[in-house]
PDB file of C-alpha atoms in Angstrom:
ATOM      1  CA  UNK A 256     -58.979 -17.498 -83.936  1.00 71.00           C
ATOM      2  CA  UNK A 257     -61.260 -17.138 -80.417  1.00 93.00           C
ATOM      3  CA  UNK A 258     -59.318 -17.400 -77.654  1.00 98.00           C
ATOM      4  CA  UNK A 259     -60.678 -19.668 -74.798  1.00 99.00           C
ATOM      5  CA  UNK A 260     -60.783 -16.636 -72.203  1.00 99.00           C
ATOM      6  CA  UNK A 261     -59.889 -12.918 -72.343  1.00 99.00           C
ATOM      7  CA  UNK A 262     -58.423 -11.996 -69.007  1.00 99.00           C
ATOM      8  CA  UNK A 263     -58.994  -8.286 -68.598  1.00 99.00           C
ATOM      9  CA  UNK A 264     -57.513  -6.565 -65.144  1.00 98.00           C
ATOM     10  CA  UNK A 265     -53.988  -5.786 -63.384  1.00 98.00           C
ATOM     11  CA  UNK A 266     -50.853  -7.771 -64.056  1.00 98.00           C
ATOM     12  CA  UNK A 267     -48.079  -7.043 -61.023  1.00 97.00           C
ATOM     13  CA  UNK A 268     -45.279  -7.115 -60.385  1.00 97.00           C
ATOM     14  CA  UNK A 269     -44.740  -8.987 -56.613  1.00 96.00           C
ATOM     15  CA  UNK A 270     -41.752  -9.108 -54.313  1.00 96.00           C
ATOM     16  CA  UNK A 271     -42.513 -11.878 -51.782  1.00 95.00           C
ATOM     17  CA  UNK A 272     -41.027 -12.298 -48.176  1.00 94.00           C
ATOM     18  CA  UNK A 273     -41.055 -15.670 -46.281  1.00 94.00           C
ATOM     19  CA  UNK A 274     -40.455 -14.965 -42.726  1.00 95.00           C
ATOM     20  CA  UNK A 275     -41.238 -17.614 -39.301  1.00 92.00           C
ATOM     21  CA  UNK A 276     -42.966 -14.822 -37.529  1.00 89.00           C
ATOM     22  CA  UNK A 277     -45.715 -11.748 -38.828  1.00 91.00           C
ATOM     23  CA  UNK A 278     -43.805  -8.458 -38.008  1.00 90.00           C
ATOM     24  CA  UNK A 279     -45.385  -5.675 -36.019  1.00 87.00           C
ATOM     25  CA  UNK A 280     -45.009  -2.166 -35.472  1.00 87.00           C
ATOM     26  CA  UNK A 281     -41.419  -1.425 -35.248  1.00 90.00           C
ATOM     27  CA  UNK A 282     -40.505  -5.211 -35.825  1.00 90.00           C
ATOM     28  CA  UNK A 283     -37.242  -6.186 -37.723  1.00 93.00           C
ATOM     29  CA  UNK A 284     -37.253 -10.196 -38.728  1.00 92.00           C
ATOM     30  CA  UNK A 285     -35.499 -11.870 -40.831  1.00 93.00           C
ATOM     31  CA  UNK A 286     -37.148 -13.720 -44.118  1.00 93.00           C
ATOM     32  CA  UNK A 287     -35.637 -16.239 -46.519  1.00 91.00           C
ATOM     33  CA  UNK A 288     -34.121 -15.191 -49.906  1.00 93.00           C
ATOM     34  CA  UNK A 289     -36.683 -12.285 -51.338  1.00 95.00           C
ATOM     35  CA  UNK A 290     -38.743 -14.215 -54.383  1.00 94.00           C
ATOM     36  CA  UNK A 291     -39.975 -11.501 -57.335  1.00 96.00           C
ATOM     37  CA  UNK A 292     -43.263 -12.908 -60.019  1.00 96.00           C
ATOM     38  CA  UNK A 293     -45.438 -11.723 -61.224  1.00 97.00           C
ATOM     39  CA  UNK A 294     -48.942 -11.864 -59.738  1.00 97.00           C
ATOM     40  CA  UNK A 295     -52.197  -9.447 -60.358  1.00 97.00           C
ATOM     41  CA  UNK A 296     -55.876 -11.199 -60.262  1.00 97.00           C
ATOM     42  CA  UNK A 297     -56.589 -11.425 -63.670  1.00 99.00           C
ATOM     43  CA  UNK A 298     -53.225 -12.161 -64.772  1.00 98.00           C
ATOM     44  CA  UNK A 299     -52.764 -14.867 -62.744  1.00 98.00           C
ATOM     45  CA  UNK A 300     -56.215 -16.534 -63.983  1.00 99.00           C
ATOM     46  CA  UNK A 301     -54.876 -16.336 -67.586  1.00 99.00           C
ATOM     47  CA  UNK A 302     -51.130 -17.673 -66.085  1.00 99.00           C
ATOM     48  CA  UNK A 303     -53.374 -20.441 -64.752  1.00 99.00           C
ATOM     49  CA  UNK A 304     -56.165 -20.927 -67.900  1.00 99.00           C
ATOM     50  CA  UNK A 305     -52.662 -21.280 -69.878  1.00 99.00           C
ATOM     51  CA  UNK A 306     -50.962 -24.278 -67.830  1.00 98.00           C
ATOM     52  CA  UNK A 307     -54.129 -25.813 -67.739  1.00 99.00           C
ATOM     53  CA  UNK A 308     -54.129 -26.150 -71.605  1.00 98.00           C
ATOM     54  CA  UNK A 309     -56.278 -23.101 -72.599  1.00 99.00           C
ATOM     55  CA  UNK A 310     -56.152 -20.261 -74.895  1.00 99.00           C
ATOM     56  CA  UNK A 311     -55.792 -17.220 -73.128  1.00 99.00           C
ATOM     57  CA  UNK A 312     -55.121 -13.694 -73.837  1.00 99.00           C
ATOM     58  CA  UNK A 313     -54.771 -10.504 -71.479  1.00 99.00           C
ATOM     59  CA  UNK A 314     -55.652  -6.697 -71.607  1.00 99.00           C
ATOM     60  CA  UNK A 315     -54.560  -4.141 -69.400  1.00 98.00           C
ATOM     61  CA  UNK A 316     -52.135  -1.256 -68.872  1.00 98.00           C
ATOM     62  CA  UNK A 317     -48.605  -1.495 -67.873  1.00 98.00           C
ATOM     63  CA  UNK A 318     -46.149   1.441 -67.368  1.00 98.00           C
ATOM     64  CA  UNK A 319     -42.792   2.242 -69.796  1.00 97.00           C
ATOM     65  CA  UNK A 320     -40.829   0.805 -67.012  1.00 97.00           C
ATOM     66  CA  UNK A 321     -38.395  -2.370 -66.110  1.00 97.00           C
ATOM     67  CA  UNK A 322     -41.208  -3.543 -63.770  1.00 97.00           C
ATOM     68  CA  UNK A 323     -43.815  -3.440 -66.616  1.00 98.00           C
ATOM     69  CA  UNK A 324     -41.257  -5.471 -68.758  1.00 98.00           C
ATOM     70  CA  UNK A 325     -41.099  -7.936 -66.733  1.00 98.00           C
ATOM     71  CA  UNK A 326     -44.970  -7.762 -66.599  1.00 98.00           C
ATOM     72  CA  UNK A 327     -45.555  -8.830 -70.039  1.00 98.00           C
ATOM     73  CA  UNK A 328     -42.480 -11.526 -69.940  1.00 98.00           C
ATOM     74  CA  UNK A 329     -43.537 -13.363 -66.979  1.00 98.00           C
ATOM     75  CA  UNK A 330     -47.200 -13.555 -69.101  1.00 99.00           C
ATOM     76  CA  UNK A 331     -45.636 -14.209 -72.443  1.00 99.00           C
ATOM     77  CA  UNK A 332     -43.670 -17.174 -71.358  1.00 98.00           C
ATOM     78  CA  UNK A 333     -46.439 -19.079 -70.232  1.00 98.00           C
ATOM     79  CA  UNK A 334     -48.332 -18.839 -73.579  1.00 98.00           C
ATOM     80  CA  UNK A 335     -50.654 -15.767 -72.637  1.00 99.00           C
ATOM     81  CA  UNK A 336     -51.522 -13.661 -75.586  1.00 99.00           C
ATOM     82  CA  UNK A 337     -50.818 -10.102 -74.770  1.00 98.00           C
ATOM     83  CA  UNK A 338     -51.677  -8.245 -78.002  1.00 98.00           C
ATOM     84  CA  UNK A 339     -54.008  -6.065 -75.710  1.00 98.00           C
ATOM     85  CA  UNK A 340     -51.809  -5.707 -72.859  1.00 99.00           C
ATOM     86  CA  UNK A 341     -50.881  -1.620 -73.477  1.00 98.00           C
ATOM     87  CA  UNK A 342     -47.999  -0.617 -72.504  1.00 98.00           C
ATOM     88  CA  UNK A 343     -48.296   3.190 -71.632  1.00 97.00           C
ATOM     89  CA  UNK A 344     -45.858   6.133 -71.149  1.00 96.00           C
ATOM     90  CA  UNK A 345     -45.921   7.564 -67.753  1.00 95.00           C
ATOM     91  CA  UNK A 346     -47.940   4.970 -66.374  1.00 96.00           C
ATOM     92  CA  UNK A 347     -46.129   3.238 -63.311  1.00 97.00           C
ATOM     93  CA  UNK A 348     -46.647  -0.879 -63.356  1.00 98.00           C
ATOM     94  CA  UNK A 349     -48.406  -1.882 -60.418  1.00 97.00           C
ATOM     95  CA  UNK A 350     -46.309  -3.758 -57.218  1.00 97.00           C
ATOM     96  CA  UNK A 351     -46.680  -5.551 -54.064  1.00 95.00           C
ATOM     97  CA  UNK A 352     -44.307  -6.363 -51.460  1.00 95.00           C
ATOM     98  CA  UNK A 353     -45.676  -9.151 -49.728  1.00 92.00           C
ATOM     99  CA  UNK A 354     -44.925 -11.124 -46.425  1.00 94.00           C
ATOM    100  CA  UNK A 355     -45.749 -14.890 -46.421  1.00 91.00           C
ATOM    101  CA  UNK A 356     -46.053 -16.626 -42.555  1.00 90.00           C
ATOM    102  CA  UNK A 357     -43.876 -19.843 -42.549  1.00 88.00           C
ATOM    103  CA  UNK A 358     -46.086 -20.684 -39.627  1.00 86.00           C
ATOM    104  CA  UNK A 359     -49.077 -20.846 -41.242  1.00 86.00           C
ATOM    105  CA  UNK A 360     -48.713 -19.960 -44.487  1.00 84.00           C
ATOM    106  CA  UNK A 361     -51.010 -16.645 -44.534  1.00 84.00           C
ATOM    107  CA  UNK A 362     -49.820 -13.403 -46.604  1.00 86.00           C
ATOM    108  CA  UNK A 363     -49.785  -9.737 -45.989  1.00 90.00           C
ATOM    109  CA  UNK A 364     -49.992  -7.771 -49.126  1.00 92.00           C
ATOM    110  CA  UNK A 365     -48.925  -3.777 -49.656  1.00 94.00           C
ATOM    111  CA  UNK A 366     -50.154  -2.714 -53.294  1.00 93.00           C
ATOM    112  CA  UNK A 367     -49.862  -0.004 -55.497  1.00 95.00           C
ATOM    113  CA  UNK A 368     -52.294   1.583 -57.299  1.00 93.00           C
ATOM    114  CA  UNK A 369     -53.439   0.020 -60.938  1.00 94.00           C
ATOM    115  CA  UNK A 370     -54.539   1.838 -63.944  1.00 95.00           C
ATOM    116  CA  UNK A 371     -57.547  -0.271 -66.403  1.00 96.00           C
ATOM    117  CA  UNK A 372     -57.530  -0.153 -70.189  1.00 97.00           C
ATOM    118  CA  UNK A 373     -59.770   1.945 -71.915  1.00 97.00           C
ATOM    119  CA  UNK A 374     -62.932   0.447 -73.164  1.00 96.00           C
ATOM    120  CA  UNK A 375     -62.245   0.968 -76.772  1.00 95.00           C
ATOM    121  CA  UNK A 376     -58.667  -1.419 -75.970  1.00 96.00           C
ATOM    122  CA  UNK A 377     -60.918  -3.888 -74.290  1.00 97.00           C
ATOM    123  CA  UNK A 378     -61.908  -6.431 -77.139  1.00 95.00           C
ATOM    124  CA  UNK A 379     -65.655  -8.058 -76.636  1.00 91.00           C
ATOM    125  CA  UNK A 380     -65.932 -10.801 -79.323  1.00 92.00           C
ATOM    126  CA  UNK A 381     -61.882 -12.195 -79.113  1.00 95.00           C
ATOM    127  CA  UNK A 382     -62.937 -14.524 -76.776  1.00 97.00           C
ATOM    128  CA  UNK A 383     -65.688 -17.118 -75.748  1.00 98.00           C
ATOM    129  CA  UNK A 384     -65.347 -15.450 -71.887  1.00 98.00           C
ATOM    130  CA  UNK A 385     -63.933 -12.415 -70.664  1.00 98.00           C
ATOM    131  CA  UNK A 386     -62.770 -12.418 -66.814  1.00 99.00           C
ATOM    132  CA  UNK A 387     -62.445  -9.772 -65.125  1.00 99.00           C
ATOM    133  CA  UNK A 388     -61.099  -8.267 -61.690  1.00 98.00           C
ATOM    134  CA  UNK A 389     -62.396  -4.869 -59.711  1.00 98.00           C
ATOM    135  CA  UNK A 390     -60.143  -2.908 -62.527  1.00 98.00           C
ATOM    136  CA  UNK A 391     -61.204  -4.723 -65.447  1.00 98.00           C
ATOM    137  CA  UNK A 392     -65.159  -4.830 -64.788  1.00 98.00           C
ATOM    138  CA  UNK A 393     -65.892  -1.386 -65.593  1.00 97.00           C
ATOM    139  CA  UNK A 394     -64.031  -0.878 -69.012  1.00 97.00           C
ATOM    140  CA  UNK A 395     -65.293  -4.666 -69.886  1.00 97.00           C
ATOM    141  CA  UNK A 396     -68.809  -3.319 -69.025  1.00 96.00           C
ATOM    142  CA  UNK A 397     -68.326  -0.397 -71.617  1.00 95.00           C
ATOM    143  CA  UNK A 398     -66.865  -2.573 -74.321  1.00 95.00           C
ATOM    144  CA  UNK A 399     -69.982  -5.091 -73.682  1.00 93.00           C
ATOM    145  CA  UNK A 400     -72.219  -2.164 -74.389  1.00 90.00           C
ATOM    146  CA  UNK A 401     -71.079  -0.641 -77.068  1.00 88.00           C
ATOM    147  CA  UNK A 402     -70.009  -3.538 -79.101  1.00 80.00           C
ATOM    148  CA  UNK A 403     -70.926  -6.737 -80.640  1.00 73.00           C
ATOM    149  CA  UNK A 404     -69.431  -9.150 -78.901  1.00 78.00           C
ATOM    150  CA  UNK A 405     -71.672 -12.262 -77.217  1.00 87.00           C
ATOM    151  CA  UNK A 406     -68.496 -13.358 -74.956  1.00 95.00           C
ATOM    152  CA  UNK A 407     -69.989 -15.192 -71.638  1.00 98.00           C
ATOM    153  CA  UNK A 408     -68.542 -12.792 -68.574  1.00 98.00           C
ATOM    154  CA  UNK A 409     -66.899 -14.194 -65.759  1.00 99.00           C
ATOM    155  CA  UNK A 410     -66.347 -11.878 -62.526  1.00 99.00           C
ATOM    156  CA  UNK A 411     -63.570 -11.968 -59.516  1.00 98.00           C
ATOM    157  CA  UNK A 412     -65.702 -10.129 -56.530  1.00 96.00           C
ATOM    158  CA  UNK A 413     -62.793 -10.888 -54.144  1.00 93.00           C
ATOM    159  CA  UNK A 414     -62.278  -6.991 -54.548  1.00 93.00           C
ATOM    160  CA  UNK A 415     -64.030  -4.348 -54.071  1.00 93.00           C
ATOM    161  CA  UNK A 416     -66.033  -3.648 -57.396  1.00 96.00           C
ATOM    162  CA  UNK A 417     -67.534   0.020 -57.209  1.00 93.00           C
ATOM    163  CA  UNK A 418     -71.215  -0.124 -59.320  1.00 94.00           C
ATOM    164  CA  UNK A 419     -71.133  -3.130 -59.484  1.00 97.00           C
ATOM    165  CA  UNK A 420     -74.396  -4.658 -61.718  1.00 97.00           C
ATOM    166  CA  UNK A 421     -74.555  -8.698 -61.802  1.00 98.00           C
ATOM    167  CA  UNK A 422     -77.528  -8.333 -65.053  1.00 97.00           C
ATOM    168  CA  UNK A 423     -76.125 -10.563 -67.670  1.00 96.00           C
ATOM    169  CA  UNK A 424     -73.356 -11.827 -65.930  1.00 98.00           C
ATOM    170  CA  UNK A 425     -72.733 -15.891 -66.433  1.00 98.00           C
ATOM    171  CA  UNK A 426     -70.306 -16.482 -63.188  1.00 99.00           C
ATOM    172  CA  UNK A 427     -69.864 -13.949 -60.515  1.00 99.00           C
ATOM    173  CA  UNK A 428     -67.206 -15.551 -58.302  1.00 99.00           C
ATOM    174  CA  UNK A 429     -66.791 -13.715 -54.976  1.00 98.00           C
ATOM    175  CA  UNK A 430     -64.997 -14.527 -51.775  1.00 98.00           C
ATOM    176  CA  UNK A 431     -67.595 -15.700 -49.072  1.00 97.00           C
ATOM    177  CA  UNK A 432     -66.678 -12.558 -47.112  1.00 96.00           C
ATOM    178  CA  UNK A 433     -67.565 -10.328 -50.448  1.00 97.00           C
ATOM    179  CA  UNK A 434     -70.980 -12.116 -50.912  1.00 98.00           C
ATOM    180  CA  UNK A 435     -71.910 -11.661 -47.121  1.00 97.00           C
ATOM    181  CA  UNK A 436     -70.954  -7.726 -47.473  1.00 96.00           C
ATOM    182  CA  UNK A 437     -73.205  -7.453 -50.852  1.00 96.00           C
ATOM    183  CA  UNK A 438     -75.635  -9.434 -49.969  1.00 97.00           C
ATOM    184  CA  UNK A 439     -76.306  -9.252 -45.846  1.00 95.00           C
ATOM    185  CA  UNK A 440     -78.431 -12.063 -45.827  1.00 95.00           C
ATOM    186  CA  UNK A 441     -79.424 -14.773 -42.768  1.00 93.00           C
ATOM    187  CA  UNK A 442     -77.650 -17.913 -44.460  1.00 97.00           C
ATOM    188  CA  UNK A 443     -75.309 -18.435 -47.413  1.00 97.00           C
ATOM    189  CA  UNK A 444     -78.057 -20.011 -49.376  1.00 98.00           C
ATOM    190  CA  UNK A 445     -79.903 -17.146 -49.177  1.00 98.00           C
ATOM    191  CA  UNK A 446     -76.929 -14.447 -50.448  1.00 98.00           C
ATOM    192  CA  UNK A 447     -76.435 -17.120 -52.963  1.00 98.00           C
ATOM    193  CA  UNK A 448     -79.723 -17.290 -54.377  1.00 98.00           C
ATOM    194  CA  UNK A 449     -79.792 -13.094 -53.844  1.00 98.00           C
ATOM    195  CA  UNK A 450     -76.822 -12.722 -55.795  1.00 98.00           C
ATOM    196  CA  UNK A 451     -78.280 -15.219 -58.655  1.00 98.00           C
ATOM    197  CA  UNK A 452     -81.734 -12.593 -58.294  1.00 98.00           C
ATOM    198  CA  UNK A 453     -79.812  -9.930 -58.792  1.00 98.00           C
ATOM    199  CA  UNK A 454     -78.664 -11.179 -62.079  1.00 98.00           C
ATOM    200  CA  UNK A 455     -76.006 -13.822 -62.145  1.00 98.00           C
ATOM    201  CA  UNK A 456     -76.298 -17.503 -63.794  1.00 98.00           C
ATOM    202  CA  UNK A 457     -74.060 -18.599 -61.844  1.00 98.00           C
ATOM    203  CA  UNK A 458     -72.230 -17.887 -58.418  1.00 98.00           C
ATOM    204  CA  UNK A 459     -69.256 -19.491 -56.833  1.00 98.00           C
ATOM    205  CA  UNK A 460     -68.143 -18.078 -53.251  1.00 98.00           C
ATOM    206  CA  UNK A 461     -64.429 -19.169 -52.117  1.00 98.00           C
ATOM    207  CA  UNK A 462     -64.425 -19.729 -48.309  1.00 96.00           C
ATOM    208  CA  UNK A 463     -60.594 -20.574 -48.079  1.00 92.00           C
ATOM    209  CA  UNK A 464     -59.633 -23.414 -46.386  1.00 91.00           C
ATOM    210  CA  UNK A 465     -63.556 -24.280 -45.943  1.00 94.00           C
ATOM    211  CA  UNK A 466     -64.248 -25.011 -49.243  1.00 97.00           C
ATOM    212  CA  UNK A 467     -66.364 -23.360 -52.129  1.00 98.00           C
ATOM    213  CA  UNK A 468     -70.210 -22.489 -51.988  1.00 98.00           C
ATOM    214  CA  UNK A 469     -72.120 -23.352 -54.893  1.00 98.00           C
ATOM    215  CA  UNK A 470     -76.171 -23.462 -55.417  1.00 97.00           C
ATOM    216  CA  UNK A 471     -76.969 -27.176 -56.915  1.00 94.00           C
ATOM    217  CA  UNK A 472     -81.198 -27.160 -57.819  1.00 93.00           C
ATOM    218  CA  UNK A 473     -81.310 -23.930 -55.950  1.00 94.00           C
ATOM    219  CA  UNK A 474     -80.185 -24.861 -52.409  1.00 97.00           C
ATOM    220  CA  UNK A 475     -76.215 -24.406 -50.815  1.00 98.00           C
ATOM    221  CA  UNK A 476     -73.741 -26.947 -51.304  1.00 98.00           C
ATOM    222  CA  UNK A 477     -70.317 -26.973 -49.720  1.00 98.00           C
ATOM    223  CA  UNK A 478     -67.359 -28.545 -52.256  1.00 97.00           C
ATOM    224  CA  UNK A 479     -64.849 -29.046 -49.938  1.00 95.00           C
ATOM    225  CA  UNK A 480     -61.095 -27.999 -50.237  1.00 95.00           C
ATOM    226  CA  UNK A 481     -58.204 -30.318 -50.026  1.00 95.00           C
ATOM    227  CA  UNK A 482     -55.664 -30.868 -47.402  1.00 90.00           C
ATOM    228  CA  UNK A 483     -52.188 -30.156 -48.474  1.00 92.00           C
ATOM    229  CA  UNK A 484     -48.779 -29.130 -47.115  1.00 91.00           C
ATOM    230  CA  UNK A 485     -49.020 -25.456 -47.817  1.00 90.00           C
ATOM    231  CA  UNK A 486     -46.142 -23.038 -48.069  1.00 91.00           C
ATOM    232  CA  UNK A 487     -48.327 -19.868 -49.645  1.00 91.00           C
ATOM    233  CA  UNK A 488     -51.659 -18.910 -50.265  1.00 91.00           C
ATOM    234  CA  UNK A 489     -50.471 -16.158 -52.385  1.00 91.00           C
ATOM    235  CA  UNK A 490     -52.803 -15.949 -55.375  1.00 94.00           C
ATOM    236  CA  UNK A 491     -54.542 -19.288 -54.240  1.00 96.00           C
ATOM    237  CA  UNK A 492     -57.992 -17.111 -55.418  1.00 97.00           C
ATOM    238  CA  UNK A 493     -56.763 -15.787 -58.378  1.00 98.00           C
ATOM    239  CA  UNK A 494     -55.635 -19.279 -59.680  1.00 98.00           C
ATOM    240  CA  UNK A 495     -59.299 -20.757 -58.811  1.00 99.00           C
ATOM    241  CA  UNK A 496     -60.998 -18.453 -60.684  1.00 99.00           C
ATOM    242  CA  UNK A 497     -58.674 -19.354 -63.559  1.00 99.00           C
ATOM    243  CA  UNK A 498     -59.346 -22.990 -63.123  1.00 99.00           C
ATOM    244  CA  UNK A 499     -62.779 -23.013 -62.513  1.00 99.00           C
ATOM    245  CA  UNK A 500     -63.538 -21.364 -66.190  1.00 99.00           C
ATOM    246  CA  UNK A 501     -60.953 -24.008 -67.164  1.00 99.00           C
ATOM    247  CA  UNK A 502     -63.033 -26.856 -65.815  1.00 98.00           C
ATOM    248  CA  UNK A 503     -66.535 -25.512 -67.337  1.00 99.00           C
ATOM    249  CA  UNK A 504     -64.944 -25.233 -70.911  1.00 98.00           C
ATOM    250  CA  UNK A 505     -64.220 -28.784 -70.875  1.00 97.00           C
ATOM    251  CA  UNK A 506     -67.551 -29.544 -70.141  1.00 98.00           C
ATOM    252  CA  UNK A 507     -67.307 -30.190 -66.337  1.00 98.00           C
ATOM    253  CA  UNK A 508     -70.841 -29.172 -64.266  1.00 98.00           C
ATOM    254  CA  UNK A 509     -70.766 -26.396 -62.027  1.00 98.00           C
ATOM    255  CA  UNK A 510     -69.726 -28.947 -58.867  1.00 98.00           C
ATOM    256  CA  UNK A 511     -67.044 -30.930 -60.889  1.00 97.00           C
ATOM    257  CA  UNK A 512     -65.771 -27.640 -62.095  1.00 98.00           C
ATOM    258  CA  UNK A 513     -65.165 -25.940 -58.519  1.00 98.00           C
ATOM    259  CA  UNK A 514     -63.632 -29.542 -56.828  1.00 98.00           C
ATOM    260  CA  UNK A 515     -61.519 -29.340 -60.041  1.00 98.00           C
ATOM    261  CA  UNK A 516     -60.388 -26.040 -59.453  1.00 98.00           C
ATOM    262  CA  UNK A 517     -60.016 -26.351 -55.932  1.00 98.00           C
ATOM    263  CA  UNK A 518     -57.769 -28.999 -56.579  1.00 97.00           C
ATOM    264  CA  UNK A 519     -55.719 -26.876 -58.745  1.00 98.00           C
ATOM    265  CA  UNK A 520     -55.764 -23.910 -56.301  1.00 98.00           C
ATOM    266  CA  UNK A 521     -54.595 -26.215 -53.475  1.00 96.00           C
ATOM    267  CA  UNK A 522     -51.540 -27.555 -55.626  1.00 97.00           C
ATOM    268  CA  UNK A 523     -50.685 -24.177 -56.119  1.00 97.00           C
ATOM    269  CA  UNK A 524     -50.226 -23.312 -52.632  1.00 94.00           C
ATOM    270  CA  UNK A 525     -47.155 -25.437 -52.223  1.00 94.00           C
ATOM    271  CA  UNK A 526     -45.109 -22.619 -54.002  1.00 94.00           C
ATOM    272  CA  UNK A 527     -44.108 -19.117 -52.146  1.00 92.00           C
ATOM    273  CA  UNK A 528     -45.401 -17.115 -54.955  1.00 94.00           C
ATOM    274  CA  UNK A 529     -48.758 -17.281 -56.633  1.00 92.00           C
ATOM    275  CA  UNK A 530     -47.978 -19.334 -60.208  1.00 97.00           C
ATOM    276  CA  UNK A 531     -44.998 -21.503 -59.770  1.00 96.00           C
ATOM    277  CA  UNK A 532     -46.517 -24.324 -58.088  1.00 97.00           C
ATOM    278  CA  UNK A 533     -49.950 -23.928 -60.704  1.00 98.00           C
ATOM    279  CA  UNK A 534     -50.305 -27.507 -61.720  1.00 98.00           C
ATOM    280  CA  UNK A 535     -51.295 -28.379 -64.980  1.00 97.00           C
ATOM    281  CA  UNK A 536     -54.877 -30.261 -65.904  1.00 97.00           C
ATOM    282  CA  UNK A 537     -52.996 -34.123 -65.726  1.00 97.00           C
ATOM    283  CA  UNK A 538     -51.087 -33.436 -62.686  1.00 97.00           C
ATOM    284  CA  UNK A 539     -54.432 -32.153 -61.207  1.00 97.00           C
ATOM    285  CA  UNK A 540     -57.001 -34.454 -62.549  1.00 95.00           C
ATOM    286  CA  UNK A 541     -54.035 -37.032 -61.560  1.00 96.00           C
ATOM    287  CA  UNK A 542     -54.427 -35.340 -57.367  1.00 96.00           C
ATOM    288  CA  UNK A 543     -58.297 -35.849 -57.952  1.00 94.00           C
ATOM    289  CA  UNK A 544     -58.027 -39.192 -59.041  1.00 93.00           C
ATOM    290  CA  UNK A 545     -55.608 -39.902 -55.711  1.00 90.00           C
ATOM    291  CA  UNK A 546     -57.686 -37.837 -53.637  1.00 85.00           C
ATOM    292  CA  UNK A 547     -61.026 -40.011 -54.722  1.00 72.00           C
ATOM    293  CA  UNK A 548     -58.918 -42.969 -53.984  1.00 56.00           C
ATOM    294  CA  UNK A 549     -57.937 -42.540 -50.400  1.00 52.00           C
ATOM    295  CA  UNK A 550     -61.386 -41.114 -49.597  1.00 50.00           C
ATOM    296  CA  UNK A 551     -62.953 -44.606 -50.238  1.00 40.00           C
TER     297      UNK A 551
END
C-alpha cells in the first residue's frame, strides 16, 4: 500500500526544561520537573501527519542505543511506519536539551549532531510525498534520481540546507527568516515569487506568531496565526509542515491548507514538548470552526 507521506530526516531524542527566567552565563535557575519526547523535524511532521489521520512512514538513522529505542517507540506508538527507520551500530541517536521561557514561551535548543540514511535506504515510490528536513534532502535527492519513483516532494527550509536546488520541488516550506537569507529580495512577494522562479510550485514561509506567507494569483498574502494561551513553541514548525501536507491531501487549497495547519500548530503549543498537545483533524477543524465564529 502507498503511504500518504514518507517523512525522511532526524528523529530526537529531547529533554525539555521549563524555567520563569532565560539563564545566562554562569546562571543557576530552577525549572519545573525535566519532560523527555521525542522531537526531530521530520519526525515530528510524520508524529503530526499520523494524529491528523494520515498514513505516514519515516526513514532515517538511529544509533544501537537506549536513546535510539526510545526513538523508534515514541514514533511507533503514534502509528508511524518505521520499516525504513535504520537502526545502526555505532551511530549515536541525536539529542537536545532544551530550555522553554514560562514568560513567554520561547525555547533555547542545544543539539547534537544527526547522521541521514543512505540514498539506496531512502524509498522514492512508497509514498504519494516525501518530506524532508536539511538531513533528509540530500539522500531524498539521490533516491529521486536514480529511481522511479513520481512521489510529489515537500521541503522544511527552516534549516540550513547546503546545495540546495528548488527544480522539481512541489512545496518548499521555509521560515520567513530562511527565504529572506536565500532569496535577499526588496519585499516578501518578491522572495516568494524568486523562490517559485527558482523552481518550486509552491512556497509557504512561517513568520511565527505573524502568520504564514503564501503567493495567491502570484501576489503575497498573509494567513494569519491564531491567538492562544501558549506554554511552548517547541516544534510549533515542525508540526505545520506536517499539517499543511495534511490539509492539501484532503483536498484543501493552498490558503485553506496553511490556516488549517496553523490552527493545528497553534493547538500544539499549549504542550511543553513538541507532540503532546498535536491536535487531531476534528479537534482542529472543531478550533477553526470556533475561531470563524467569534471572528463574525
Amino acid at each position: 500500500m502507498t503511504l500518504d507521506v514518507l517523512c525522511v530526516g532526524v528523529a530526537t531524542i529531547d529533554l525539555i526544561a521549563r524555567v520563569d527566567v532565560m539563564p545566562g552565563g554562569n546562571d543557576r535557575v530552577l525549572s519545573a520537573p525535566f519532560v523527555r519526547a521525542g522531537g526531530g523535524p521530520a519526525a515530528t511532521a510524520a508524529v503530526t501527519l499520523a494524529r491528523l489521520g494520515r498514513s505516514v512512514g519515516f526513514c532515517g538513522v538511529v544509533g544501537d542505543d537506549a536513546a535510539g529505542v526510545l526513538a523508534r517507540a515514541s514514533l511507533e506508538q503514534e502509528g508511524v511506519d518505521t520499516s525504513w527507520l535504520v537502526t545502526r551500530p555505532g551511530v549515536t541517536t541525536p539529542e537536545s536539551m532544551v530550555v522553554v521561557s514560562g514568560k513567554d514561551a520561547h525555547r533555547a535548543i542545544i543539539t547534537t549532531g544527526s547522521v541521514g540514511p543512505d540514498p539506496t535506504d531512502v524509498p522514492s515510490d512508497a509514498a504519494t510525498w516525501i518530506h524532508v528536513d536539511q538531513v533528509g534532502y540530500a539522500p531524498t535527492r539521490q533516491s529521486q534520481r536514480t529511481g522511479r519513483g513520481s512521489a510529489l516532494l515537500s521541503i522544511d527550509g527552516g534549516n540550513r540546507i547546503p546545495g540546495l536546488d528548488l527544480v522539481g520541488v512541489d512545496l518548499y516550506a521555509p521560515t520567513l527568516e530562511s527565504l529572506t537569507e536565500l532569496f535577499p529580495r526588496d519585499s516578501i512577494g518578491g522572495r516568494l515569487r524568486a523562490a517559485t522562479a527558482a523552481g518550486s510550485k509552491l512556497v509557504v514561509a512561517t513568520a511565527g506568531a505573524s502568520g504564514t506567507w503564501i503567493l495567491e494569483h502570484d501576489k503575497p498574502r498573509l494567513i494569519s496565526s491564531f491567538d492562544v494561551q501558549a506554554v511552548s513553541t517547541m516544534g510549533a514548525g515542525d508540526v505545520f509542515h506536517g499539517a499543511l501536507l495534511a490539509g492539501l491531501l484532503r483536498g484543501d487549497n493552498l490558503a485553506a491548507a496553511t490556516r488549517f495547519a496553523n490552527a493545528v500548530a497553534a493547538l500544539s503549543c499549549g504542550a511543553l514538548d513538541g507532540r503532546s498537545g498535536i491536535p487531531t483533524a476534528h479537534a482542529a477543524d472543531k478550533f477553526l470552526t470556533t475561531m470563524t465564529a467569534a471572528s463574525r
